[in-house]
Coordinates of C-alpha atoms in Angstrom, one line a residue:
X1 CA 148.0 68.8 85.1
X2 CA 147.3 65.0 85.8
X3 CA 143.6 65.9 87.8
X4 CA 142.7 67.8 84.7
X5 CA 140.7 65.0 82.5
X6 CA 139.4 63.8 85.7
X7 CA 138.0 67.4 86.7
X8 CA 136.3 68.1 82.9
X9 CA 135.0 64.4 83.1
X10 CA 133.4 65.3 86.6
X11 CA 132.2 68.9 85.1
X12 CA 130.8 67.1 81.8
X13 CA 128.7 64.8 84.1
X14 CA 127.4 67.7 86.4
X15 CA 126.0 69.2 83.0
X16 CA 124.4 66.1 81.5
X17 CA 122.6 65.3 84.9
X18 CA 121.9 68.8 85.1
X19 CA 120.0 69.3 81.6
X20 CA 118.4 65.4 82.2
X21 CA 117.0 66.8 85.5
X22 CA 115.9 69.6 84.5
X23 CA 113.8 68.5 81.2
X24 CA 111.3 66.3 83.1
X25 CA 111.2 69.5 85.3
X26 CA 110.4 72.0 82.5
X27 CA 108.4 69.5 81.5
X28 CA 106.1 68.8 84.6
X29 CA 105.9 72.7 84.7
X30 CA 104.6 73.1 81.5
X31 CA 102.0 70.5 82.0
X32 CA 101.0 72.6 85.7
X33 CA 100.6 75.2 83.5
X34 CA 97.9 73.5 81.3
X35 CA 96.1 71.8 83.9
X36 CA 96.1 75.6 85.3
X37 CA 94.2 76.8 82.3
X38 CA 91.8 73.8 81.7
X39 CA 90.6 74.3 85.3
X40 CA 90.2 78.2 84.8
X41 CA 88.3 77.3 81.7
X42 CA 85.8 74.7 83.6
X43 CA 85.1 76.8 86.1
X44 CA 84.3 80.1 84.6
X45 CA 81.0 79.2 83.5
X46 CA 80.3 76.2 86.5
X47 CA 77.8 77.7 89.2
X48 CA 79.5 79.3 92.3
X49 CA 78.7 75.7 94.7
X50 CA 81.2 73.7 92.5
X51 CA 85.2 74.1 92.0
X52 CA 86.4 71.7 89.7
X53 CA 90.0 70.4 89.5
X54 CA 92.3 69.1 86.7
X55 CA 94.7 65.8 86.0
X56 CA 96.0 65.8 82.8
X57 CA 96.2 62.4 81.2
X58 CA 97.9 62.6 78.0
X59 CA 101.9 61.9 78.3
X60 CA 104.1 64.7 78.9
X61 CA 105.9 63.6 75.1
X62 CA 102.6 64.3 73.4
X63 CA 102.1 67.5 75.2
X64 CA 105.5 69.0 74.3
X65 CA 104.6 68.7 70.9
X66 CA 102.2 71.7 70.8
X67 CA 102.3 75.4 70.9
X68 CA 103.1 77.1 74.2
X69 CA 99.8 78.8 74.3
X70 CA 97.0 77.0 72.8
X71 CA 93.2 78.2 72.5
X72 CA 91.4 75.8 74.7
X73 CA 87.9 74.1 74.8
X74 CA 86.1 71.3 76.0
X75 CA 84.8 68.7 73.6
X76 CA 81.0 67.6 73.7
X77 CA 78.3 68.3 75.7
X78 CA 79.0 66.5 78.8
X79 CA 76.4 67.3 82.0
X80 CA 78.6 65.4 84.3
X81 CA 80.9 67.3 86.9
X82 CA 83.4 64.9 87.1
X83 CA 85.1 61.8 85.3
X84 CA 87.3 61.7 82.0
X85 CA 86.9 64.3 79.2
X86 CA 88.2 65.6 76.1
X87 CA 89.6 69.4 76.0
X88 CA 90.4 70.6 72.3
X89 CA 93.9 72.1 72.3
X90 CA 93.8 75.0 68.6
X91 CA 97.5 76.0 67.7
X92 CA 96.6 77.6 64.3
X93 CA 95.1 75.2 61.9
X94 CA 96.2 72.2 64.0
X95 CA 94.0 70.2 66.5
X96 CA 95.1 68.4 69.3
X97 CA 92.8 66.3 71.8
X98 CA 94.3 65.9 75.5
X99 CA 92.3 64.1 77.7
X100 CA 91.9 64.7 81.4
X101 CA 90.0 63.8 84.5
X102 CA 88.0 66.1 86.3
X103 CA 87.4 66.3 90.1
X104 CA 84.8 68.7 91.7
X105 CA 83.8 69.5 95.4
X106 CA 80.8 71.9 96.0
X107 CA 77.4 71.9 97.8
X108 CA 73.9 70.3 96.9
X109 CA 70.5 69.1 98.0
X110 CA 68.9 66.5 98.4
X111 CA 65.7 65.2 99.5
X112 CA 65.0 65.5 103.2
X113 CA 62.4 62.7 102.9
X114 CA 61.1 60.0 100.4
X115 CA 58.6 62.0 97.5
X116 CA 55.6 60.7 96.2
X117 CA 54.7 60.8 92.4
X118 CA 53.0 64.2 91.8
X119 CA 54.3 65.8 94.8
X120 CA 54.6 69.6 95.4
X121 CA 58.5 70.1 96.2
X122 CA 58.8 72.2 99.6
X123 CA 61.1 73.9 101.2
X124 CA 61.6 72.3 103.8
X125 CA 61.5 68.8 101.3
X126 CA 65.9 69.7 101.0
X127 CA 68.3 69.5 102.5
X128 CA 72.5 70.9 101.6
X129 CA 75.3 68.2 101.2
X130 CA 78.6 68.9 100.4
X131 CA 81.7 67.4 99.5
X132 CA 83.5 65.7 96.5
X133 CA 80.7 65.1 93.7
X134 CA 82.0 62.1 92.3
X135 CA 79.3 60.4 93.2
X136 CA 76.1 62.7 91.5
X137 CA 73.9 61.6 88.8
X138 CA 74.4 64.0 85.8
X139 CA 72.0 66.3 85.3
X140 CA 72.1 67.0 89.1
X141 CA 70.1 70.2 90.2
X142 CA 72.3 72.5 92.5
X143 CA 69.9 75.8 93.2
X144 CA 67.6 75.5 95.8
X145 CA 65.2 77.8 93.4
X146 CA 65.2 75.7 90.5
X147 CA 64.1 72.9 92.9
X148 CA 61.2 74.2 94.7
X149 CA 58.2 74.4 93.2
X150 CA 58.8 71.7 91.1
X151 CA 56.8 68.3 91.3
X152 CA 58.1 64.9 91.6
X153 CA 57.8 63.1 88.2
X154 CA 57.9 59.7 90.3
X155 CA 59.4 58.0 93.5
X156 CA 62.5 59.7 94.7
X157 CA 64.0 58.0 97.5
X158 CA 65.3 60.5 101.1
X159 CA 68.9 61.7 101.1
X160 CA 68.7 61.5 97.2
X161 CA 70.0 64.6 95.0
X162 CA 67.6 66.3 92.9
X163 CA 67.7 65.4 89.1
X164 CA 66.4 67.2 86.1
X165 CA 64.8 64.3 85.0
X166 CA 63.0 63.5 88.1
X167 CA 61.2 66.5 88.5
X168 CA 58.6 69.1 86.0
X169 CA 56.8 72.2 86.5
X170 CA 53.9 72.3 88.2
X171 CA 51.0 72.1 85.9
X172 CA 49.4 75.0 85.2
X173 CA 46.6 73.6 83.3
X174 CA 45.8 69.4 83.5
X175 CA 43.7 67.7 80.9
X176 CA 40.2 67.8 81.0
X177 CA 40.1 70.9 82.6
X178 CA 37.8 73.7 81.8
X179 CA 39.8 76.9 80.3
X180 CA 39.3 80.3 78.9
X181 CA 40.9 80.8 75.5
X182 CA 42.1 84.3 74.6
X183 CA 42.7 85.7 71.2
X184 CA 44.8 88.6 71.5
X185 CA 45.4 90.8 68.6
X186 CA 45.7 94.5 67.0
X187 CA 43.0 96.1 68.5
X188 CA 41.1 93.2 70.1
X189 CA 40.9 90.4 72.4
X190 CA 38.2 87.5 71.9
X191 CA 37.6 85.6 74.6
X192 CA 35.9 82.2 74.5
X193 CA 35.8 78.5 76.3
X194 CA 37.3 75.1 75.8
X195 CA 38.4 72.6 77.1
X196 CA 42.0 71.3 78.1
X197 CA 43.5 68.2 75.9
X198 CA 47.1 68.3 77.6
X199 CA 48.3 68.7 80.8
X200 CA 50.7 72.5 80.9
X201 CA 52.9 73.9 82.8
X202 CA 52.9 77.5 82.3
X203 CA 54.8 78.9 79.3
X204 CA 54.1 75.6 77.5
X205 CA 52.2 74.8 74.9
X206 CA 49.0 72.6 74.7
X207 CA 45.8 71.4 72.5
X208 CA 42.4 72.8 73.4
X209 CA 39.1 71.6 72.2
X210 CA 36.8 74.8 72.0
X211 CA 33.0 74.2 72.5
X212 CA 32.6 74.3 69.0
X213 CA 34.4 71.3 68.7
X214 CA 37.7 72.3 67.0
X215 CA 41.0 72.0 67.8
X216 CA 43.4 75.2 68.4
X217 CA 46.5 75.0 70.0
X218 CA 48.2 77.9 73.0
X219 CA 50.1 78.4 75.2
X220 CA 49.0 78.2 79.2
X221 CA 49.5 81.4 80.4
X222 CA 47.9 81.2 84.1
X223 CA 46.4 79.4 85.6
X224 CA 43.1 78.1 83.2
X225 CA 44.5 80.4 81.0
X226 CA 45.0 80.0 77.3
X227 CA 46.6 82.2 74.7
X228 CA 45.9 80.6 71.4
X229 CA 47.9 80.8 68.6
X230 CA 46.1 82.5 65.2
X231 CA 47.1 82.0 61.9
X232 CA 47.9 84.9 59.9

């Protein structure tokens, strides 16, 4: 049969573009898979306003080279919601870093006016954005709850997003300030006067000169309010 050679040379090609098509296939599907799994593993713990999304950087040849079901985790403690980051890839005893770039869209607030140094944070002081979050400082503050009531540490500008570092608790106590010291313990409670040496928010602690002159330290617990610590 003269066709013959012909026919096998035409079938052996099929096969070989076949298996080269379907490598970089397999391939790209594994590497859907991963990028699956990293974004599954960033947003169970992000808040409920945020999804994030995966690219995975490393090369698809450096990829194929681990297991087919790794034990993922993201490397460092990184407070932004988006950029480049590091996810540590655990096949037994061996380590692998792949690098990817993170994406997030979601909802926050921002200020619906410019805020003073020292000022009370109000409700109606936000308002919501949304959209892609590429833009947000780290350390961005996306509950409405954990923004009100604050106070402004110093100048934030309108339509800016509210930032952990921008804001504290109100004070509970300020220095200077008169305050009743209480001495809680089995059995009895002394109460006595003194006077405030750092500002307090409540919960934290602070200095208090008593009007015996000494120096004790508490903790603020309402307002003019202070539960000092005794020594056993």
């Amino acid at each position: 049969m003269p066709g013959l050679p012909r026919l096998l040379s035409s079938f052996v090609l099929v096969l070989l573009y076949g298996k080269l098509f379907l490598i970089p296939n397999a391939a790209h599907a594994e590497s859907n898979k991963l990028a699956s799994k990293i974004t599954e593993l960033l947003n169970k713990d992000s808040d409920s306003k945020v999804t994030r999304s995966v690219t995975i950087l490393t090369p698809a040849n450096q990829l194929a080279e681990m297991c087919s079901d790794p034990i993922l985790s993201v490397s460092g403690n990184d407070a932004r919601l988006t950029g480049n980051r590091s996810v540590i890839a655990q096949c037994d005893s061996n380590k692998k870093f792949i690098q990817i770039k993170i994406e997030a869209e979601g909802t926050w607030w921002v200020t619906n006016r410019a805020l003073k140094p020292g000022t009370p944070i109000q409700a109606d002081d936000l308002k919501q954005r949304s959209g892609s979050m590429a833009r947000l400082p780290a350390g961005v503050i996306l509950n409405k709850d954990d923004i009100v009531g604050q106070v402004a540490k110093g100048m934030i500008g309108a339509n800016q997003p509210f930032v952990e570092s921008k804001l504290r608790k109100r004070w509970t106590i300020v220095a200077g300030q008169n305050v009743e010291l209480l001495a809680p313990g089995p059995g009895f409670n002394i109460r006595s006067r003194g006077k405030a040496i750092d500002n307090a928010a409540q919960g934290d602690t602070l200095r208090v000169k008593t009007n015996l002159g000494q120096i004790v330290s508490g903790k603020a617990v309402s307002e003019g309010k202070v539960s000092i610590f005794i020594k056993d």
